[in-house]
PDB file of C-alpha atoms in Angstrom:
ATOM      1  CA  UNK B 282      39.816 162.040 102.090  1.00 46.00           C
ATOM      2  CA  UNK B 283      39.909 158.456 103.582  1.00 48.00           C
ATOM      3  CA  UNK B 284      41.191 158.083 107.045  1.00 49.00           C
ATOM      4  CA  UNK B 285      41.922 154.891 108.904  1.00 43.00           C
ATOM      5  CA  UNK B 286      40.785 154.783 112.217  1.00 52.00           C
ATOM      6  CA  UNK B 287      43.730 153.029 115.109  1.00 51.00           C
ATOM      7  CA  UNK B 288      41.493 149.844 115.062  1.00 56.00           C
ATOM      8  CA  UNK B 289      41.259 149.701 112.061  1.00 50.00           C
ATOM      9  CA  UNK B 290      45.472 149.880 111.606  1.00 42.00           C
ATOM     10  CA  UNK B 291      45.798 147.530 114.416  1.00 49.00           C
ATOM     11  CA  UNK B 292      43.523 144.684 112.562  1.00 50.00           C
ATOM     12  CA  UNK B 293      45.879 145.579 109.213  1.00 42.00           C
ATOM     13  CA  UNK B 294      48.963 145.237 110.982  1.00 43.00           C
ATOM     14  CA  UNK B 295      47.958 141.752 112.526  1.00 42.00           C
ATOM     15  CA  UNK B 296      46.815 140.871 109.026  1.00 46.00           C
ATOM     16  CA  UNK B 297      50.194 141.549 107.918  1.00 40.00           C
ATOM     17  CA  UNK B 298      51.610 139.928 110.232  1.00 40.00           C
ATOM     18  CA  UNK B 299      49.539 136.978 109.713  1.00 41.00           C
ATOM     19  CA  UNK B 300      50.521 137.254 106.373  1.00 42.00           C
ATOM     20  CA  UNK B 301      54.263 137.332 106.149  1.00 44.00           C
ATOM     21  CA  UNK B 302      54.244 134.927 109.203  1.00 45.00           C
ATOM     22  CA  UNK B 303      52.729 131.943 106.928  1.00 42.00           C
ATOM     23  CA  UNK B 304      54.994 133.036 104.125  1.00 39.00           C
ATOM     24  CA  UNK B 305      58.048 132.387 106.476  1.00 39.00           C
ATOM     25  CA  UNK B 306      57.072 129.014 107.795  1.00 42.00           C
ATOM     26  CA  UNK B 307      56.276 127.933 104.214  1.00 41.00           C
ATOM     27  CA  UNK B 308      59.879 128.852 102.755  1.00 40.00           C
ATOM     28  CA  UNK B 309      61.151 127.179 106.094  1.00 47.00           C
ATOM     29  CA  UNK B 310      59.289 123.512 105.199  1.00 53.00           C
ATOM     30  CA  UNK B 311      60.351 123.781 101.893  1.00 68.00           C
ATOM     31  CA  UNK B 312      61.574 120.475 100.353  1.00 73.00           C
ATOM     32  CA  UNK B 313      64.833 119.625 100.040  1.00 90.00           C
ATOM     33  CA  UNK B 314      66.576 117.053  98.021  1.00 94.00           C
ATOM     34  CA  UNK B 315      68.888 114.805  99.404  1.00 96.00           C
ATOM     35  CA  UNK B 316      71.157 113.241  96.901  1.00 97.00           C
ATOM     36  CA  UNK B 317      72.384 109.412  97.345  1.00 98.00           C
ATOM     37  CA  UNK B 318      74.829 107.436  95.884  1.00 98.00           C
ATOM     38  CA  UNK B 319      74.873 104.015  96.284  1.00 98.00           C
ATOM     39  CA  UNK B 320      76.232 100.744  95.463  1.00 97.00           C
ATOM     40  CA  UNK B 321      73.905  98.843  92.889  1.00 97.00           C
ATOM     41  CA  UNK B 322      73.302  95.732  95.067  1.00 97.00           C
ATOM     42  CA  UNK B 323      71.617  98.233  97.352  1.00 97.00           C
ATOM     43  CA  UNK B 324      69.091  99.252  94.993  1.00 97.00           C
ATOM     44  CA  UNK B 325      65.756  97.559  96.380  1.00 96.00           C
ATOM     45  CA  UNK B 326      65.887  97.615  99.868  1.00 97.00           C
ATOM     46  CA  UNK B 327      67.282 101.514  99.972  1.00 98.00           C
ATOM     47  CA  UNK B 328      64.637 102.383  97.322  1.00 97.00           C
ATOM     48  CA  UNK B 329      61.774 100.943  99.701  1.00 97.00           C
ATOM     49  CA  UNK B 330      63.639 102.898 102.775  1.00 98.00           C
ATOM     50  CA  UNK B 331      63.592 106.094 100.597  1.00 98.00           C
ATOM     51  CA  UNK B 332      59.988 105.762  99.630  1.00 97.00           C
ATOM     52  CA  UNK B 333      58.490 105.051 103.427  1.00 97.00           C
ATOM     53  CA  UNK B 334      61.062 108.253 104.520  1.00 97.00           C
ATOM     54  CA  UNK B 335      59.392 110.396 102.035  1.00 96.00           C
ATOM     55  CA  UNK B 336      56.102 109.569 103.523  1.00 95.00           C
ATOM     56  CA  UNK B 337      57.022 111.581 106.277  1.00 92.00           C
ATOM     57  CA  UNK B 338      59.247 114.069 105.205  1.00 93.00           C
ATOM     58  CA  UNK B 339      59.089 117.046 103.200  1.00 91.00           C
ATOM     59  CA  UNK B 340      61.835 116.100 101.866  1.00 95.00           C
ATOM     60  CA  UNK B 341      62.878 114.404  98.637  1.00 96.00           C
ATOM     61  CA  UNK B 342      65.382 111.573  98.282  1.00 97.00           C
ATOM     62  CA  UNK B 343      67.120 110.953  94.841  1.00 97.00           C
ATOM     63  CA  UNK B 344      68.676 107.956  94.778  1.00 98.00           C
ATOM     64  CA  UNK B 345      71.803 107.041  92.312  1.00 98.00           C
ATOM     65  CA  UNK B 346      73.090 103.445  91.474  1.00 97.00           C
ATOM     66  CA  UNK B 347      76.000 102.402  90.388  1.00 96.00           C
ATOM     67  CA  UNK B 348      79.858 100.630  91.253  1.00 96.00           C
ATOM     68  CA  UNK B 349      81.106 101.925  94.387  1.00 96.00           C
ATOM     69  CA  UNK B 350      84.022 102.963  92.335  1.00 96.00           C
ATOM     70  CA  UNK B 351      82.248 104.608  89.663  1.00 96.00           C
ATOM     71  CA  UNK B 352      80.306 106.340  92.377  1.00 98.00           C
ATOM     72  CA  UNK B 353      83.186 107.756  94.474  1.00 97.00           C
ATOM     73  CA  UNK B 354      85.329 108.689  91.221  1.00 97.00           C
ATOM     74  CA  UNK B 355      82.232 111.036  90.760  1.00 97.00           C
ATOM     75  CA  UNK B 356      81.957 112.302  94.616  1.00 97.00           C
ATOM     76  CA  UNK B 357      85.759 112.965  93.422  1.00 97.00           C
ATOM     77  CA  UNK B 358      85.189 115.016  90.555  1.00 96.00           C
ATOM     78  CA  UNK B 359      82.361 117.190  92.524  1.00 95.00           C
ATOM     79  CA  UNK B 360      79.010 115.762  91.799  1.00 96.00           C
ATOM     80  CA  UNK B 361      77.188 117.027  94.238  1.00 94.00           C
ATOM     81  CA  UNK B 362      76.261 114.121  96.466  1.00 97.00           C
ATOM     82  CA  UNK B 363      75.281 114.228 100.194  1.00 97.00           C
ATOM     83  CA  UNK B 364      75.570 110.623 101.157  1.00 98.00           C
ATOM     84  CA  UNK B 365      77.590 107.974 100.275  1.00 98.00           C
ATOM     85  CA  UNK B 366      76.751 104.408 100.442  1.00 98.00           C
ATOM     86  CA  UNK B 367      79.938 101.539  99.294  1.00 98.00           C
ATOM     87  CA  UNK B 368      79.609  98.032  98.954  1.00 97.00           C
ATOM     88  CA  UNK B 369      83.088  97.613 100.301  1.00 94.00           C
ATOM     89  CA  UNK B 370      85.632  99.703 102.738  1.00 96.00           C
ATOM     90  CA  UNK B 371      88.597 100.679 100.386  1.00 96.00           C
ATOM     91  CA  UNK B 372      86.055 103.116  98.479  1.00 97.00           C
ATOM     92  CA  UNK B 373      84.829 104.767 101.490  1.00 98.00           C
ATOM     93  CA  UNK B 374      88.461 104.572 102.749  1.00 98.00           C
ATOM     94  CA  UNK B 375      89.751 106.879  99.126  1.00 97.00           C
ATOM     95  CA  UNK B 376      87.487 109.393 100.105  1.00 98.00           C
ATOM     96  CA  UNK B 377      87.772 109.750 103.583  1.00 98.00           C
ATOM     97  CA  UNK B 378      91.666 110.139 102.588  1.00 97.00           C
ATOM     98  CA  UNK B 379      90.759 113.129 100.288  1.00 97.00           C
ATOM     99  CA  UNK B 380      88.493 114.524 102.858  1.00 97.00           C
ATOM    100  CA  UNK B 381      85.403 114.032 100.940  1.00 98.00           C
ATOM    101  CA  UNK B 382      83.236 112.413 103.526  1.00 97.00           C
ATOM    102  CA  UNK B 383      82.663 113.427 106.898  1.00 96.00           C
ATOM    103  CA  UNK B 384      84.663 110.708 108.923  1.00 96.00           C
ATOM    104  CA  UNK B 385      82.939 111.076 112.029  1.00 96.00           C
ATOM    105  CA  UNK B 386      79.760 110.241 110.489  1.00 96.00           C
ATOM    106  CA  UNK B 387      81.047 106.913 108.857  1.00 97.00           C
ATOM    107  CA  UNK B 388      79.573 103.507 110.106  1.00 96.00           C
ATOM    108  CA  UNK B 389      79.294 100.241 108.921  1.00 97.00           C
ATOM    109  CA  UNK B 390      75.946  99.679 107.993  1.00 96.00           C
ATOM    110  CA  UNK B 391      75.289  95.845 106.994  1.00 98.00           C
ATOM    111  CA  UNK B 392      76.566  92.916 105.373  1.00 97.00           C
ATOM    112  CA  UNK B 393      76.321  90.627 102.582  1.00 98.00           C
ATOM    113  CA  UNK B 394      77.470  87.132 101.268  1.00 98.00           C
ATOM    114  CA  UNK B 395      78.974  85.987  97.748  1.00 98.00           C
ATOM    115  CA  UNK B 396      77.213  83.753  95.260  1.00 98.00           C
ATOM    116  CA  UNK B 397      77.655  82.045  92.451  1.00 98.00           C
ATOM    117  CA  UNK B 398      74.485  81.582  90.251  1.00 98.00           C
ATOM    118  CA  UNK B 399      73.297  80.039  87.253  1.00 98.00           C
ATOM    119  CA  UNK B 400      70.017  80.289  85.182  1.00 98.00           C
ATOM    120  CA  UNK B 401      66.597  79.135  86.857  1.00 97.00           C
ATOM    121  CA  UNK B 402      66.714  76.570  83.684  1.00 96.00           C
ATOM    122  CA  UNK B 403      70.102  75.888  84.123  1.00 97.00           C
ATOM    123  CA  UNK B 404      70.628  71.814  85.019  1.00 96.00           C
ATOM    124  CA  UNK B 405      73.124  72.533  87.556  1.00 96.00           C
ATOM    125  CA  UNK B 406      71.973  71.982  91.247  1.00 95.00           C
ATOM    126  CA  UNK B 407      72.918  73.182  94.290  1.00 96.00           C
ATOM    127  CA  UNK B 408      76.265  72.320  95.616  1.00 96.00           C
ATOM    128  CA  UNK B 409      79.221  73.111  98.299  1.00 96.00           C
ATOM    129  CA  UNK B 410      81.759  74.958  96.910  1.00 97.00           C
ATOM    130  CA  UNK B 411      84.713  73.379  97.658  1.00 97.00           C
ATOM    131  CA  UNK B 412      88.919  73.998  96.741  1.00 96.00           C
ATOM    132  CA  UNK B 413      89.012  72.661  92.901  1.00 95.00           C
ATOM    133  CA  UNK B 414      85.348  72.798  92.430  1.00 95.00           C
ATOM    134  CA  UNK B 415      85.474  71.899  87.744  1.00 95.00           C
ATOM    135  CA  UNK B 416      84.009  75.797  87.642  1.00 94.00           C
ATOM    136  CA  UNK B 417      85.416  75.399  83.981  1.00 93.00           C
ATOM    137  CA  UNK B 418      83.646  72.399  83.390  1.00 95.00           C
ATOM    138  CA  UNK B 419      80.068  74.139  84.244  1.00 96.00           C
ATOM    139  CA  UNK B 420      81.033  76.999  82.198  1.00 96.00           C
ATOM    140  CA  UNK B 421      81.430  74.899  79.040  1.00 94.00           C
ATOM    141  CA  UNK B 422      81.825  77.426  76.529  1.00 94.00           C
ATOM    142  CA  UNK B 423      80.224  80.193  77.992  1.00 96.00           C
ATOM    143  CA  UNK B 424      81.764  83.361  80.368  1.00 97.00           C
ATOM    144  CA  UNK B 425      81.718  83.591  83.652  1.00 98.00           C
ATOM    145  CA  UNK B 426      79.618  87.611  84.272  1.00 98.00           C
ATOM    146  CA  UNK B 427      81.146  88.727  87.574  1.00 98.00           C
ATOM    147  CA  UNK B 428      81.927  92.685  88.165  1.00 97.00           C
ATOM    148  CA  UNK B 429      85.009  93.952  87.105  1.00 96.00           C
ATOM    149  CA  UNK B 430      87.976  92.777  89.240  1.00 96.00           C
ATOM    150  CA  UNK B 431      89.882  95.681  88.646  1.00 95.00           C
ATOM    151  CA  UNK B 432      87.710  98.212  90.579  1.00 95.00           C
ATOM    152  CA  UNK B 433      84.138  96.463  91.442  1.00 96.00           C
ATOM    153  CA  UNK B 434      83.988  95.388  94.775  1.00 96.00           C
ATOM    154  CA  UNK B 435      81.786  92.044  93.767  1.00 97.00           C
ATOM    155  CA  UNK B 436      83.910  91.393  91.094  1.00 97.00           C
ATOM    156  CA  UNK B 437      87.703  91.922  93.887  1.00 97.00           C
ATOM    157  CA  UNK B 438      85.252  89.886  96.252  1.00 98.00           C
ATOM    158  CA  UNK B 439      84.725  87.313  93.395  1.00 98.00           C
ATOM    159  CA  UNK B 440      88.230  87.300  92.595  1.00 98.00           C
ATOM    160  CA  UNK B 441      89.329  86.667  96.137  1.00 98.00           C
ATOM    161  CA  UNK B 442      87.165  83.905  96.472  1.00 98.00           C
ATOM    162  CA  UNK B 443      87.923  82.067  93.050  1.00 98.00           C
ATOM    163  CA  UNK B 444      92.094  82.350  94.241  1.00 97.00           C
ATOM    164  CA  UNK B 445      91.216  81.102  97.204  1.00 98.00           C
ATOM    165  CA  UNK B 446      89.227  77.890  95.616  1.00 98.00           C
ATOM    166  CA  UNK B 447      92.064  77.628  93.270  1.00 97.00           C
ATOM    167  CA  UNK B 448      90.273  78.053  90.399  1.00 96.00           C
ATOM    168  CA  UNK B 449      91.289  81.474  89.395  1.00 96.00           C
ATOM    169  CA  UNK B 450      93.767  80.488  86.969  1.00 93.00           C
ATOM    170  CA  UNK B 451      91.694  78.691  84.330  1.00 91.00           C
ATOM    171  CA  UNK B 452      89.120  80.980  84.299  1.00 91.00           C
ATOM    172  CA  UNK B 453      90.386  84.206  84.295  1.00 89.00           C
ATOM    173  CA  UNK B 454      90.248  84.485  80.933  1.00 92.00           C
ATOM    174  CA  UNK B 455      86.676  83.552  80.771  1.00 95.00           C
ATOM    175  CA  UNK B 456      85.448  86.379  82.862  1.00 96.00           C
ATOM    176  CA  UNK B 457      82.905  88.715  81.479  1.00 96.00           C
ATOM    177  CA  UNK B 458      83.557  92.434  83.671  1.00 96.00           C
ATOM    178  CA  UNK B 459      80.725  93.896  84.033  1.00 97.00           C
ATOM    179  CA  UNK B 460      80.153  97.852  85.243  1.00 96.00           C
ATOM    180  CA  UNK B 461      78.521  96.705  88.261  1.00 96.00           C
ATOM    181  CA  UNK B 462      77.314  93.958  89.950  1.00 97.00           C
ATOM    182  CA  UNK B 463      73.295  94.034  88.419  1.00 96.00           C
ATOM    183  CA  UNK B 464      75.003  93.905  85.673  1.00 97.00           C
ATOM    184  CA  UNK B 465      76.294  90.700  86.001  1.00 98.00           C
ATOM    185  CA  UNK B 466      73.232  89.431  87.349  1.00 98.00           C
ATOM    186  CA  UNK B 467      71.355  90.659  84.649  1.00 98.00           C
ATOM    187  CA  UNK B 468      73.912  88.541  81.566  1.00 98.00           C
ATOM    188  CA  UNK B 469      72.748  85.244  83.613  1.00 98.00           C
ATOM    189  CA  UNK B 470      68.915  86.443  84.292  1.00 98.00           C
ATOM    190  CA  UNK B 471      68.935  86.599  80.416  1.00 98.00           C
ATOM    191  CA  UNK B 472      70.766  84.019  79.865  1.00 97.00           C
ATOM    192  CA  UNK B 473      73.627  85.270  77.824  1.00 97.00           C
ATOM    193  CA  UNK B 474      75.887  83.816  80.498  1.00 98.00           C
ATOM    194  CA  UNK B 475      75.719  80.106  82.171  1.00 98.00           C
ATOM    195  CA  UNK B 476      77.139  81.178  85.730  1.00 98.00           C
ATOM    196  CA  UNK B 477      77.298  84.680  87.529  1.00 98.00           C
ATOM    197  CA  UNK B 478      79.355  85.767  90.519  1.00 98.00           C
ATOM    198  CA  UNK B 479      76.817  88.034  92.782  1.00 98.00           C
ATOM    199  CA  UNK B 480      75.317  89.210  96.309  1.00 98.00           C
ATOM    200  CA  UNK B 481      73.058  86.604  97.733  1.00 98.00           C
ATOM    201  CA  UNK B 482      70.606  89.850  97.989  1.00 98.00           C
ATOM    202  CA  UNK B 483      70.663  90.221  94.100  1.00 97.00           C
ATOM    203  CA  UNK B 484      70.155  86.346  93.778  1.00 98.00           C
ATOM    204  CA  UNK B 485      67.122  86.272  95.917  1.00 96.00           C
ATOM    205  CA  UNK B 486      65.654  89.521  93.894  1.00 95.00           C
ATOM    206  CA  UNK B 487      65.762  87.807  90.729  1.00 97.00           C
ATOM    207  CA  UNK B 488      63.559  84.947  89.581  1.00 97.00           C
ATOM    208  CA  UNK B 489      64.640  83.840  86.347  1.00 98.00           C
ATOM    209  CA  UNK B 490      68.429  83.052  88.412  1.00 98.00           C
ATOM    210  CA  UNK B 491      68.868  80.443  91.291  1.00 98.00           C
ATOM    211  CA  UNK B 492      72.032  79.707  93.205  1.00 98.00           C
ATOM    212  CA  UNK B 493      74.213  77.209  92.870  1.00 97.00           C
ATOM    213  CA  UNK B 494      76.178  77.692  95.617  1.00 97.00           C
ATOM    214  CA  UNK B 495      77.517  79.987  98.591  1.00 98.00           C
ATOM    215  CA  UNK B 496      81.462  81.062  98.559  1.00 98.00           C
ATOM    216  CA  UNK B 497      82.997  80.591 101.875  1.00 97.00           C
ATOM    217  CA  UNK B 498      83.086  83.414 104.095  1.00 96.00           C
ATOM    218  CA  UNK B 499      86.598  82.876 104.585  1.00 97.00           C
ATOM    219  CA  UNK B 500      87.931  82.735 100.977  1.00 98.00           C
ATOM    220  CA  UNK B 501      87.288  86.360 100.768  1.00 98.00           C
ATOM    221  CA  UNK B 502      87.680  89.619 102.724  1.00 97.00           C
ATOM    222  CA  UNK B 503      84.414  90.595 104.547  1.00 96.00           C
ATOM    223  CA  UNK B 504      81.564  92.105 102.468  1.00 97.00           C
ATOM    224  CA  UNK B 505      80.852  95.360 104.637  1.00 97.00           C
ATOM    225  CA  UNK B 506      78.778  98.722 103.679  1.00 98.00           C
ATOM    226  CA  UNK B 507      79.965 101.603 105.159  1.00 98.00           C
ATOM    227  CA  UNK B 508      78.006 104.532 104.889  1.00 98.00           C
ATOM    228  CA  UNK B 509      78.890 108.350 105.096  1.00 98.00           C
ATOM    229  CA  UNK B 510      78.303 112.295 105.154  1.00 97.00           C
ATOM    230  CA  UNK B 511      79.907 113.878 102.293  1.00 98.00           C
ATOM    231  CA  UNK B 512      81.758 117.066 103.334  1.00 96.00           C
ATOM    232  CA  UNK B 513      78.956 118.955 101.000  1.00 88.00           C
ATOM    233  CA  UNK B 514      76.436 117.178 102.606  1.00 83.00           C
ATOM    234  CA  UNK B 515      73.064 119.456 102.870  1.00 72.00           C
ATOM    235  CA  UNK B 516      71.825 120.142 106.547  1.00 83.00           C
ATOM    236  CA  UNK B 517      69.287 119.310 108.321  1.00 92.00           C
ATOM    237  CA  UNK B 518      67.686 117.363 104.947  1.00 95.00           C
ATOM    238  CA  UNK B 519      71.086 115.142 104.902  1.00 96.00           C
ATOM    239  CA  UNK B 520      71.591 114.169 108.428  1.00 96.00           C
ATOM    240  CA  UNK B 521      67.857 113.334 108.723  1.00 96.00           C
ATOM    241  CA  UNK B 522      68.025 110.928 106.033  1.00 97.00           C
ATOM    242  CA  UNK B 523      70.924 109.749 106.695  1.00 97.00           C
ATOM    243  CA  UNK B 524      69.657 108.706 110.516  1.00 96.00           C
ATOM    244  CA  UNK B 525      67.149 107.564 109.298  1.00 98.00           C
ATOM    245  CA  UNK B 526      69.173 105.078 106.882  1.00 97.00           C
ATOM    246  CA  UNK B 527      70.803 103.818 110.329  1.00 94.00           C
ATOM    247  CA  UNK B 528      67.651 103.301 112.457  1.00 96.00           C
ATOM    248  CA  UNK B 529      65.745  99.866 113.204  1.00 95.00           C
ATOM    249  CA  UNK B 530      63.168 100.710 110.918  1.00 96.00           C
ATOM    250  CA  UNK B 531      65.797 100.751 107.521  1.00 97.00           C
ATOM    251  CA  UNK B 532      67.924  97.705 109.599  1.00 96.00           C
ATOM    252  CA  UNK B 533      64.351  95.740 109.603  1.00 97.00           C
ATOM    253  CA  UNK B 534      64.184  96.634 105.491  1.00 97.00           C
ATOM    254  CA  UNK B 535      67.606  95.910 104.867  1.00 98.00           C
ATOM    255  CA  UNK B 536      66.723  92.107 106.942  1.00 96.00           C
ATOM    256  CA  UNK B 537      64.009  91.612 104.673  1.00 96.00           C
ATOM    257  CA  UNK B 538      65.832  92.283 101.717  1.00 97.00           C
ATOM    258  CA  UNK B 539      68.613  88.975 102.576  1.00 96.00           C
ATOM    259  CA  UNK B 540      71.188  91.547 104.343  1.00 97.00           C
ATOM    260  CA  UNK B 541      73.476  90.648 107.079  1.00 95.00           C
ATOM    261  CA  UNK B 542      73.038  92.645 110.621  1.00 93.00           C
ATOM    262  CA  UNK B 543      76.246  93.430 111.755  1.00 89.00           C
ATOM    263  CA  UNK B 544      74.766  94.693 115.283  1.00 71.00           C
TER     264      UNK B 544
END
């Protein structure tokens, strides 16, 4: 009959120990996946942010593009999101109203401007837009691709901007809507379009566009992102991520990438 002698036990027991201990501290590491959504125009510089993060974090960001509208009828209807990024206020502002984001977490996190572009082949040069500007006359008999005034917030900025320069009017019925605002800058980068409404931080991603000219800050309400918690947002894996969106390392990303610093 086989006996085990106390030493013996003890050295067992420690082993088990050992054991189970390494077991614990590898469920506790686990990965997690945080789950983004995010206005298109933010698509570069949060996709380089997300892949330096990952570098030193277990943890693993997905990252989902799309209108701000589009993204927070979604958050709406229960996808599962932990962070929300808009391209303008009155998105953020719907949820917050339905208690879908954590308000205390919500922050403005940069800015952008508005652009009008054309085709890299496109004759048209550079030029101030000004009240009156013969918008219809560079169009021709092409479409102007902007997002879709009705719930994009390049295309409401767009549409803002074109009242304001009194064009609006005769060219309203020239407007391509597109879903989003890469969309738009993809009809002109292909030149299916001969002028685009966009984000000066699409215009400077895309080589086969230039732009033609710069929309006054003023003939439009300010292009802010606010960022927030959803109230389903995952913790710790969330709220790391979601610092880390805020800190000077993302703000120097975001810089690179033709953003505005708001602080």
């Amino acid at each position: 009959m086989n006996r085990y002698r106390p030493d013996k036990l003890r050295k067992l027991a420690v082993t088990l120990v050992v054991i189970f201990g390494t077991a614990l501290c590898a469920a506790q590491v686990q990965a997690q996946e945080v789950l983004v959504f995010a206005a298109s125009s933010l698509t570069d510089a949060l996709g380089a942010i997300a892949a330096k993060y990952e570098q030193g974090s277990h943890d693993h960001i997905v990252l989902s593009f799309a209108s701000s509208s589009a993204l927070a009828r979604q958050i709406e209807s229960g996808a599962p999101a932990d962070i929300y990024a808009s391209a303008d206020a009155n998105w953020m502002d719907y949820l917050e109203q339905q208690n879908l984001i954590r308000a205390r977490t919500r922050r403005d996190l940069v800015g952008n401007q508005l652009v009008l572009i054309a085709p890299q082949g496109s004759r048209l040069k550079p030029t101030r837009l000004t009240p009156g500007f013969p918008m219809s006359v560079w169009l021709g008999d092409g479409r102007l691709a902007m997002g879709n005034p009705e719930h994009v917030p390049a295309g409401i900025y767009g549409e803002q901007a074109l009242k304001f320069l009194r064009v609006w009017k005769s060219l309203r019925r020239d407007v391509a809507g597109a879903a989003d605002v890469r969309a738009a800058l993809a009809l002109v980068a292909l030149g299916e379009v001969p002028l685009g409404i966009v984000y000066r931080t699409d215009a400077l991603m895309e080589d086969a566009v230039k732009i033609i000219g710069t929309f006054p800050e003023r003939s439009h309400a300010p292009i802010v992102y606010p960022i927030a918690l959803t109230t389903q947002g995952k913790d710790p894996a969330a709220r790391a991520f979601f610092g880390y969106m805020t800190s000077a390392k993302s703000k120097a990303v975001f810089k690179r990438h033709g953003f505005k610093m708001l602080h």
